[in-house]
Amino acid sequence: MIAIGFEGSANKIGVGIIKHTPDGKVEVLANVRHTYITPPGQGFLPRDTAVHHRAHVIPLTKQALEKASLKPSDVDCICFTKGPGMGAPLVSVAIAARTLSLLWGKPLVAVNHCIGHIEMGRMITGAKNPVVLYVSGGNTQVIAYAEHRYRIFGETIDIAVGNCLDRFARILNLPNDPSPGYNIEQGAKRGKKFFELPYAVKGMDVSFSGILSYIETLSTTHLKTGKCTAEDLCFSLQETVFAMLVEITERAMAHIGSSEVLIVGGVGCNERLQDMMGKMVAQRGGYLFATDERFCIDNGLMIAQAGILMFKTGHVTPLEDTWCTQRYRTDEVLVTWR
Amino acid sequence: MSTLAHTVTINIPFPDTRLATIAQQVLSVDKELKAAECQKEMNVEGTSLVVTIRGVSVRVVRTAVSSFLDFAGLVVNTMEAFGEDEPR
């Protein structure tokens, strides 16, 4: 069985093709992506991002089919991101998926973006029943599976951790190429002084907006007077927000008695976060599972993987229900494949 | 209803009725966000897709038309790229 997946909920548009064989093997046939990169100091706006996605969805689809050496008739289902994410980019990609569905006569499967990350991570790493830390530019959640739902144990109460990092990169005027988080990570490696920032864990939840305001003030006062370097601030910010994430992940492990942790989402490819999480997990005698940027960062393959699991257990989305939604919580999806 | 005084009608020709119908089906899924301010109606007439957009003001209609044309363009481009591959 072969599924093609379309993802475009944020500034990346991706097309992936996955194959599940009857003996349970999974093959990655293609996973291509194009990122909308804005100039330093600027974020990506929904309208411009949608224009980017509309320009790239067709060439990427051709590229994916070519890479997989497939004809449209070889595909069994077309999967796309229903949400959560930015409205106009989501709809743009959904419209391409719907058109292909009707042209090719293939069923559509609407996928929750967060579920895509989780299933991709599980497939790539082989983690059985991990506590999932889902960290990206739009989402921050600690998730565990129980009774056919991915339950949210803890989450951000304001902005996502990746949003906090992205916006700090904008304050420092760091380039968005390849990604603002990557450039913060490189800067942090050269940081020498640690500045204490607010530490905002509220039970199982976390908050980042106050930390961002605080470090923004620090950057205007301390940077000019030479009290610290931009690298010191990158370092301090990473250490603080990652420590918070490690804390709530550890508590979730203790709550559900799991020894596995899986990190997914764009921030998940940060090696310092993986390092800190790895140390905590090792102390508890567990295992950490993480993936690299090909699978961590938004991609089409994750939508194909979650979609094919849904399709195999009977999910097909009728055309009239293929509308997109900016808000779509992870625990709204009934997990029929576990 | 009577307040939707401004109307634009767009006629998009397609090579055949099947493609015009596909475009109608694909583009009908997304509802206008503010139904009280703007409404969109789509019909296939012959081999054309006829779209009527009604709104409370010229501004609202202009936004809706612009957004609709962006999406309709994507549908047409997708058909051009993939429609000929394998006739069903």
Coordinates of C-alpha atoms in Angstrom, one line a residue:
Chain A
M1 CA 0.0 0.0 0.0
I2 CA 1.3 3.4 -1.0
A3 CA 0.4 6.9 0.4
I4 CA 1.4 10.3 -0.7
G5 CA 1.4 13.0 2.0
F6 CA 1.1 16.8 1.7
E7 CA 2.2 19.1 4.4
G8 CA 2.0 22.9 4.5
S9 CA 0.8 24.1 7.9
A10 CA 3.7 26.6 8.4
N11 CA 6.6 27.9 6.3
K12 CA 7.6 24.5 4.9
I13 CA 5.9 22.7 2.1
G14 CA 6.6 19.0 1.8
V15 CA 5.6 16.0 -0.2
G16 CA 6.4 12.5 1.0
I17 CA 5.6 9.0 -0.3
I18 CA 5.6 6.0 1.9
K19 CA 5.0 2.3 1.2
H20 CA 3.7 -0.3 3.7
T21 CA 4.2 -3.9 2.6
P22 CA 1.9 -6.8 3.7
D23 CA 4.7 -8.3 5.8
G24 CA 4.9 -5.1 7.9
K25 CA 7.9 -3.4 6.3
V26 CA 7.9 0.3 5.8
E27 CA 9.7 2.0 2.9
V28 CA 10.4 5.7 2.5
L29 CA 10.1 6.3 -1.2
A30 CA 10.4 10.1 -1.3
N31 CA 10.4 13.0 1.1
V32 CA 11.0 16.4 -0.6
R33 CA 10.6 19.8 1.0
H34 CA 10.9 23.5 0.2
T35 CA 11.2 26.2 2.9
Y36 CA 10.0 29.7 2.7
I37 CA 12.9 31.7 4.1
T38 CA 12.3 35.4 5.0
P39 CA 15.0 38.0 5.4
P40 CA 16.7 38.3 8.9
G41 CA 14.5 40.1 11.4
Q42 CA 11.3 39.1 9.7
G43 CA 8.8 36.3 10.4
F44 CA 6.7 34.6 7.8
L45 CA 3.2 35.9 7.2
P46 CA 0.3 33.7 6.3
R47 CA -0.5 35.3 2.9
D48 CA 3.1 35.3 1.6
T49 CA 3.6 31.7 2.9
A50 CA 0.5 30.6 1.0
V51 CA 1.8 32.2 -2.2
H52 CA 5.1 30.2 -1.6
H53 CA 3.2 26.9 -1.1
R54 CA 1.1 27.4 -4.2
A55 CA 4.2 28.0 -6.3
H56 CA 6.0 24.9 -5.0
V57 CA 3.3 22.2 -4.5
I58 CA 3.2 21.1 -8.1
P59 CA 7.0 20.9 -8.8
L60 CA 7.5 19.1 -5.4
T61 CA 4.8 16.6 -6.2
K62 CA 6.4 15.9 -9.6
Q63 CA 9.8 15.6 -7.9
A64 CA 8.4 13.1 -5.3
L65 CA 6.8 10.9 -7.8
E66 CA 9.9 10.9 -9.9
K67 CA 12.1 10.0 -6.9
A68 CA 9.8 7.2 -6.0
S69 CA 9.5 6.1 -9.7
L70 CA 5.8 6.0 -9.4
K71 CA 2.8 6.8 -11.5
P72 CA -0.2 8.4 -9.9
S73 CA -2.2 5.2 -10.4
D74 CA 0.3 3.4 -8.0
V75 CA -0.8 5.6 -5.1
D76 CA -3.6 4.2 -2.8
C77 CA -4.5 7.3 -0.9
I78 CA -3.7 11.1 -0.7
C79 CA -3.0 12.4 2.8
F80 CA -2.9 16.1 3.7
T81 CA -2.7 18.3 6.8
K82 CA -6.1 19.4 8.1
G83 CA -4.6 21.4 10.9
P84 CA -3.4 22.9 13.2
G85 CA -1.5 25.6 11.5
M86 CA -1.9 28.8 9.5
G87 CA -5.2 29.0 7.5
A88 CA -4.2 30.2 4.0
P89 CA -1.1 27.9 3.7
L90 CA -3.2 24.9 4.9
V91 CA -6.0 25.6 2.5
S92 CA -3.6 26.1 -0.4
V93 CA -2.0 22.6 0.1
A94 CA -5.4 21.0 0.7
I95 CA -6.8 22.4 -2.5
A96 CA -3.9 20.8 -4.5
A97 CA -4.5 17.5 -2.6
R98 CA -8.3 17.6 -3.4
T99 CA -7.7 18.4 -7.1
L100 CA -5.3 15.4 -7.4
S101 CA -7.8 13.2 -5.5
L102 CA -10.5 13.9 -8.1
L103 CA -8.1 13.8 -11.1
W104 CA -6.6 10.5 -10.0
G105 CA -9.7 9.0 -8.4
K106 CA -7.9 8.4 -5.1
P107 CA -9.4 8.8 -1.6
L108 CA -8.4 11.6 0.7
V109 CA -7.2 11.2 4.3
A110 CA -7.2 14.4 6.5
V111 CA -4.4 14.2 9.0
N112 CA -3.7 16.0 12.3
H113 CA -0.3 17.6 12.0
C114 CA 0.8 16.7 15.6
I115 CA -0.2 13.0 15.0
G116 CA 1.9 13.1 11.9
H117 CA 5.0 14.1 13.9
I118 CA 4.3 11.4 16.5
E119 CA 3.8 8.6 14.0
M120 CA 6.8 9.6 11.9
G121 CA 9.0 9.6 15.1
R122 CA 7.7 6.2 16.2
M123 CA 8.2 4.7 12.7
I124 CA 11.8 6.1 12.3
T125 CA 13.1 5.3 15.8
G126 CA 11.1 2.2 16.5
A127 CA 10.0 3.6 19.9
K128 CA 7.1 1.4 21.3
N129 CA 5.3 3.5 23.8
P130 CA 7.3 6.7 24.5
V131 CA 6.4 9.9 26.3
V132 CA 6.4 12.3 23.4
L133 CA 7.9 15.8 23.6
Y134 CA 6.5 17.7 20.6
V135 CA 8.4 20.9 20.3
S136 CA 8.2 23.2 17.3
G137 CA 7.6 26.8 16.2
G138 CA 3.9 26.5 16.8
N139 CA 3.5 23.7 19.3
T140 CA 4.9 22.6 22.7
Q141 CA 3.3 19.5 24.2
V142 CA 4.2 16.6 26.4
I143 CA 2.1 13.7 25.2
A144 CA 1.5 10.1 26.2
Y145 CA -0.7 7.4 24.7
A146 CA -3.6 5.9 26.6
E147 CA -6.9 4.4 25.5
H148 CA -6.8 5.3 21.8
R149 CA -5.9 8.9 22.3
Y150 CA -2.6 10.8 22.4
R151 CA -3.2 12.6 25.7
I152 CA -1.7 16.0 26.4
F153 CA 0.0 15.8 29.8
G154 CA 1.5 19.3 29.6
E155 CA 1.8 22.1 27.1
T156 CA 2.7 25.8 26.7
I157 CA 0.1 28.2 28.1
D158 CA 1.2 30.9 25.7
I159 CA 3.7 30.7 22.8
A160 CA 5.6 27.7 21.6
V161 CA 9.2 27.2 22.6
G162 CA 10.2 27.4 18.9
N163 CA 8.3 30.7 18.6
C164 CA 10.2 32.0 21.5
L165 CA 13.5 31.0 19.9
D166 CA 12.5 32.3 16.4
R167 CA 11.4 35.7 17.8
F168 CA 14.6 36.0 19.8
A169 CA 16.6 35.3 16.6
R170 CA 14.6 38.1 15.0
I171 CA 15.6 40.5 17.9
L172 CA 19.2 39.6 17.3
N173 CA 18.7 39.9 13.5
L174 CA 20.0 36.3 13.0
P175 CA 19.3 34.8 9.5
N176 CA 16.3 32.5 9.0
D177 CA 18.5 30.3 6.8
P178 CA 18.5 27.4 7.3
S179 CA 16.3 28.1 10.3
P180 CA 16.5 30.7 13.1
G181 CA 16.7 28.0 15.8
Y182 CA 19.7 26.4 14.1
N183 CA 21.5 29.8 14.2
I184 CA 20.7 30.3 17.9
E185 CA 22.0 26.8 18.5
Q186 CA 25.3 27.6 16.8
G187 CA 25.6 30.9 18.7
A188 CA 24.9 29.2 22.0
K189 CA 27.9 26.9 21.5
R190 CA 30.1 30.0 21.7
G191 CA 28.3 31.5 24.7
K192 CA 30.4 31.8 27.9
K193 CA 28.3 33.6 30.5
F194 CA 25.0 32.3 31.8
F195 CA 22.4 34.9 32.7
E196 CA 19.6 33.9 34.9
L197 CA 16.2 34.2 33.2
P198 CA 12.7 33.6 34.6
Y199 CA 12.0 29.9 34.9
A200 CA 8.3 29.3 34.1
V201 CA 7.1 25.8 34.8
K202 CA 3.5 25.7 36.0
G203 CA 2.7 22.2 37.1
M204 CA 2.9 20.2 33.9
D205 CA 2.7 23.3 31.8
V206 CA 5.3 25.8 30.6
S207 CA 5.3 29.5 29.6
F208 CA 7.7 31.2 27.3
S209 CA 6.4 34.7 26.6
G210 CA 7.7 36.2 29.8
I211 CA 11.1 34.8 29.2
L212 CA 11.1 36.3 25.8
S213 CA 10.2 39.8 27.1
Y214 CA 12.8 39.5 29.8
I215 CA 15.6 38.5 27.4
E216 CA 14.5 41.2 24.9
T217 CA 15.1 43.8 27.7
L218 CA 18.4 42.2 28.5
S219 CA 19.5 42.4 24.9
T220 CA 18.7 46.1 24.7
T221 CA 20.4 47.0 27.9
H222 CA 23.3 44.5 28.2
L223 CA 24.3 44.1 24.6
K224 CA 24.9 47.8 24.0
T225 CA 27.0 48.2 27.1
G226 CA 29.0 45.1 26.3
K227 CA 28.0 43.3 29.6
C228 CA 27.2 40.3 27.5
T229 CA 27.4 39.0 24.0
A230 CA 24.6 37.8 21.7
E231 CA 26.1 34.3 22.1
D232 CA 25.8 34.5 25.9
L233 CA 22.1 35.3 25.5
C234 CA 21.5 32.4 23.0
F235 CA 23.2 30.1 25.5
S236 CA 21.3 31.3 28.5
L237 CA 18.0 31.1 26.6
Q238 CA 18.5 27.6 25.4
E239 CA 19.7 26.3 28.8
T240 CA 16.6 27.8 30.5
V241 CA 13.9 26.8 28.1
F242 CA 15.3 23.3 27.6
A243 CA 15.7 22.7 31.3
M244 CA 11.9 23.5 31.6
L245 CA 11.1 21.0 28.9
V246 CA 13.3 18.3 30.5
E247 CA 11.6 18.9 33.8
I248 CA 8.0 18.4 32.5
T249 CA 9.1 15.4 30.4
E250 CA 10.7 13.7 33.4
R251 CA 7.5 14.3 35.4
A252 CA 5.4 12.7 32.7
M253 CA 7.7 9.7 32.6
A254 CA 7.2 9.3 36.3
H255 CA 3.4 9.7 36.0
I256 CA 2.9 7.0 33.4
G257 CA 5.9 4.8 34.3
S258 CA 7.5 4.9 30.9
S259 CA 11.2 4.7 30.3
E260 CA 11.1 5.9 26.7
V261 CA 11.2 9.5 25.5
L262 CA 10.6 10.5 21.9
I263 CA 11.4 14.1 20.8
V264 CA 9.6 15.3 17.6
G265 CA 9.0 18.7 16.0
G266 CA 11.4 21.2 14.5
V267 CA 13.1 22.1 17.8
G268 CA 13.6 18.4 18.3
C269 CA 16.7 18.4 16.1
N270 CA 18.5 20.8 18.4
E271 CA 21.4 18.8 19.7
R272 CA 21.7 20.6 23.0
L273 CA 18.0 19.7 23.8
Q274 CA 18.7 16.1 22.8
D275 CA 21.9 16.1 25.0
M276 CA 20.1 17.5 28.1
M277 CA 17.1 15.1 27.6
G278 CA 19.5 12.2 27.0
K279 CA 21.2 12.8 30.4
M280 CA 17.9 12.9 32.3
V281 CA 16.7 9.7 30.5
A282 CA 19.9 7.9 31.2
Q283 CA 19.7 8.7 34.9
R284 CA 16.3 7.1 34.9
G285 CA 17.7 4.0 33.0
G286 CA 15.6 4.8 30.0
Y287 CA 16.0 5.4 26.3
L288 CA 15.8 8.6 24.3
F289 CA 14.6 8.5 20.7
A290 CA 15.2 11.5 18.4
T291 CA 15.4 12.0 14.6
D292 CA 17.4 14.3 12.4
E293 CA 16.2 17.3 10.5
R294 CA 14.8 15.3 7.6
F295 CA 12.1 13.8 9.8
C296 CA 11.9 16.2 12.8
I297 CA 11.2 19.3 10.8
D298 CA 7.8 19.4 9.1
N299 CA 7.7 17.2 6.1
G300 CA 5.3 15.4 3.8
L301 CA 6.3 11.9 4.8
M302 CA 5.0 12.3 8.3
I303 CA 1.5 13.1 6.9
A304 CA 1.8 10.1 4.6
Q305 CA 2.8 7.8 7.5
A306 CA 0.0 9.0 9.8
G307 CA -2.4 9.0 6.9
I308 CA -1.6 5.4 5.8
L309 CA -2.1 4.2 9.4
M310 CA -5.5 5.8 9.4
F311 CA -6.4 4.6 5.9
K312 CA -5.5 1.0 6.8
T313 CA -7.9 1.2 9.7
G314 CA -10.7 2.5 7.6
H315 CA -10.4 6.2 7.6
V316 CA -11.3 8.1 4.5
T317 CA -12.3 11.8 4.5
P318 CA -15.3 12.6 2.3
L319 CA -14.5 15.6 0.0
E320 CA -17.0 17.9 1.8
D321 CA -15.1 17.3 5.1
T322 CA -11.7 18.2 3.8
W323 CA -11.8 21.8 5.1
C324 CA -8.9 23.0 7.2
T325 CA -8.8 24.2 10.7
Q326 CA -6.2 26.4 12.4
R327 CA -7.0 24.7 15.8
Y328 CA -7.0 21.0 16.0
R329 CA -5.8 19.4 19.3
T330 CA -3.8 16.3 19.3
D331 CA -6.3 14.6 21.7
E332 CA -9.2 15.2 19.3
V333 CA -8.1 12.3 17.1
L334 CA -9.3 8.8 17.9
V335 CA -6.3 6.5 17.4
T336 CA -7.7 3.4 15.7
W337 CA -4.3 1.9 14.7
R338 CA -2.9 1.2 18.2
Chain B
M1 CA -29.5 38.8 2.3
S2 CA -30.6 42.1 0.8
T3 CA -27.6 43.8 2.3
L4 CA -25.2 41.8 0.0
A5 CA -25.6 44.5 -2.6
H6 CA -22.3 44.1 -4.4
T7 CA -21.9 41.3 -6.9
V8 CA -19.1 39.9 -9.1
T9 CA -19.6 37.1 -11.6
I10 CA -16.6 35.2 -12.8
N11 CA -16.7 32.8 -15.7
I12 CA -13.8 30.3 -15.9
P13 CA -13.7 28.2 -19.1
F14 CA -12.4 24.6 -18.8
P15 CA -11.5 22.1 -21.6
D16 CA -14.5 19.9 -20.6
T17 CA -17.4 19.5 -18.2
R18 CA -15.5 17.0 -16.1
L19 CA -12.7 19.4 -15.2
A20 CA -15.1 22.2 -14.6
T21 CA -17.0 20.0 -12.2
I22 CA -13.8 19.0 -10.4
A23 CA -12.9 22.6 -9.9
Q24 CA -16.4 23.3 -8.5
Q25 CA -16.1 20.4 -6.1
V26 CA -12.6 21.3 -4.9
L27 CA -13.4 25.0 -4.4
S28 CA -16.8 24.6 -2.8
V29 CA -15.3 22.9 0.3
D30 CA -14.0 26.1 1.9
K31 CA -16.8 28.3 3.2
E32 CA -16.4 32.1 3.4
L33 CA -15.3 32.9 6.9
K34 CA -18.0 35.6 7.5
A35 CA -21.1 34.2 5.8
A36 CA -23.1 37.2 6.8
E37 CA -20.8 39.6 4.9
C38 CA -19.9 37.6 1.9
Q39 CA -21.4 34.6 0.0
K40 CA -20.1 32.6 -2.9
E41 CA -22.1 30.5 -5.3
M42 CA -20.6 28.1 -7.9
N43 CA -22.3 26.4 -10.9
V44 CA -21.1 24.5 -13.9
E45 CA -22.6 25.8 -17.1
G46 CA -21.5 23.8 -20.1
T47 CA -17.7 23.5 -19.8
S48 CA -17.4 26.6 -17.6
L49 CA -17.4 27.3 -13.9
V50 CA -19.5 30.3 -13.1
V51 CA -18.9 31.9 -9.8
T52 CA -21.0 34.6 -8.2
I53 CA -19.6 36.4 -5.2
R54 CA -21.8 38.7 -3.2
G55 CA -20.7 41.0 -0.4
V56 CA -21.8 43.8 1.8
S57 CA -19.1 46.2 0.5
V58 CA -16.8 46.5 -2.5
R59 CA -13.9 45.9 -0.2
V60 CA -15.3 42.6 1.0
V61 CA -16.0 41.4 -2.5
R62 CA -12.6 42.4 -3.8
T63 CA -10.9 40.4 -1.0
A64 CA -13.0 37.4 -1.7
V65 CA -12.5 37.6 -5.5
S66 CA -8.7 37.9 -5.1
S67 CA -8.6 35.0 -2.7
F68 CA -10.8 32.9 -4.9
L69 CA -8.7 33.5 -8.0
D70 CA -5.5 32.5 -6.1
F71 CA -7.0 29.2 -5.3
A72 CA -8.7 28.7 -8.7
G73 CA -5.4 29.3 -10.3
L74 CA -3.8 26.5 -8.2
V75 CA -6.6 24.1 -9.3
V76 CA -6.0 25.0 -13.0
N77 CA -2.3 24.6 -12.7
T78 CA -2.6 21.3 -10.9
M79 CA -4.9 20.1 -13.7
E80 CA -2.4 21.2 -16.3
A81 CA 0.4 19.4 -14.5
F82 CA -1.4 16.2 -13.7
G83 CA -4.7 16.0 -15.5
E84 CA -3.4 14.4 -18.7
D85 CA -1.2 11.7 -17.1
E86 CA -3.7 8.9 -16.9
P87 CA -7.3 9.4 -18.1
R88 CA -9.6 7.4 -15.9

